[in-house]
Amino acid sequence: MGGTPVESRRSEAVVLIHGLWMTGTEMRVLGGRLEEAGFRVRYFRYRSWRGGLARAADALRKFVEAADGERVHLVGHSLGGIVIAKMLEDAPLSRQGRVAMLGSPMGGSAAARIVSGRRAGRWLVGGVIREGIVERSPKWPGGRDLLVVAGDVPLGTGLLLGLKKPHDGVIRVEETRVEGARAVTVRASHVGLLLSRKVARLLSDYFRGG
């Protein structure tokens, strides 16, 4: 009855949402490990630099609502988590599923504020960052299980910007925290969160309901 555990998880999809200056290809290692664990993995792409936050959130909603699977879980890396939050802040989804954010600055980003305060920096970070992090971060609306994962290996531009530790090289650990969410810190840099076997196991166990 009900099939094997792997067959059961095949009925569950995981949508991976990339961060700034990325295309989704960077999440293939994580996606492959989730597929090995039995989940259907889908990659959502959006214009993270020259696009807009509202447009990205609306496109994500359509993508998730159309995804196959009895449940559709969401994983946002960095800016991808902000896009998820904006989507759910605007209106709830009809699809059931859990949410995970990897290094997403739901509490704002000191690094983004520093960089966007410079003329060249405003061009560099683009519109989605300004809308969703610098000017106003979307609020987590609740109603779904949320796991936030932060890294504490400070490899990245944060070293040059003088970010207060602990941070992952881009985002401070405290900037990832969301009230009411389960929070985990792992030994990884910002990009390393996507390559970490521990993160993949955390997500797999979490989506199984553990």
Short mmCIF file of C-alpha atoms in Angstrom, two decimals, residues 109-125 129-130 134 161:
data_model
loop_
_atom_site.label_atom_id
_atom_site.label_comp_id
_atom_site.label_asym_id
_atom_site.label_seq_id
_atom_site.Cartn_x
_atom_site.Cartn_y
_atom_site.Cartn_z
CA SER A 109 21.63 42.88 3.76
CA ALA A 110 24.43 45.12 4.99
CA ALA A 111 26.49 44.18 1.94
CA ALA A 112 23.68 45.16 -0.46
CA ARG A 113 23.18 48.48 1.31
CA ILE A 114 26.89 49.29 1.15
CA VAL A 115 27.23 48.40 -2.53
CA SER A 116 23.97 50.06 -3.64
CA GLY A 117 25.03 53.25 -1.88
CA ARG A 118 27.59 53.81 -4.63
CA ARG A 119 26.73 54.89 -8.16
CA ALA A 120 28.41 51.92 -9.82
CA GLY A 121 27.03 49.65 -7.13
CA ARG A 122 23.41 50.56 -7.89
CA TRP A 123 23.94 49.44 -11.46
CA LEU A 124 25.76 46.32 -10.29
CA VAL A 125 23.08 44.99 -7.93
CA ILE A 129 17.95 43.59 -5.12
CA ARG A 130 16.97 47.23 -4.66
CA VAL A 134 17.60 47.55 0.04
CA LEU A 161 33.23 45.19 2.90
#
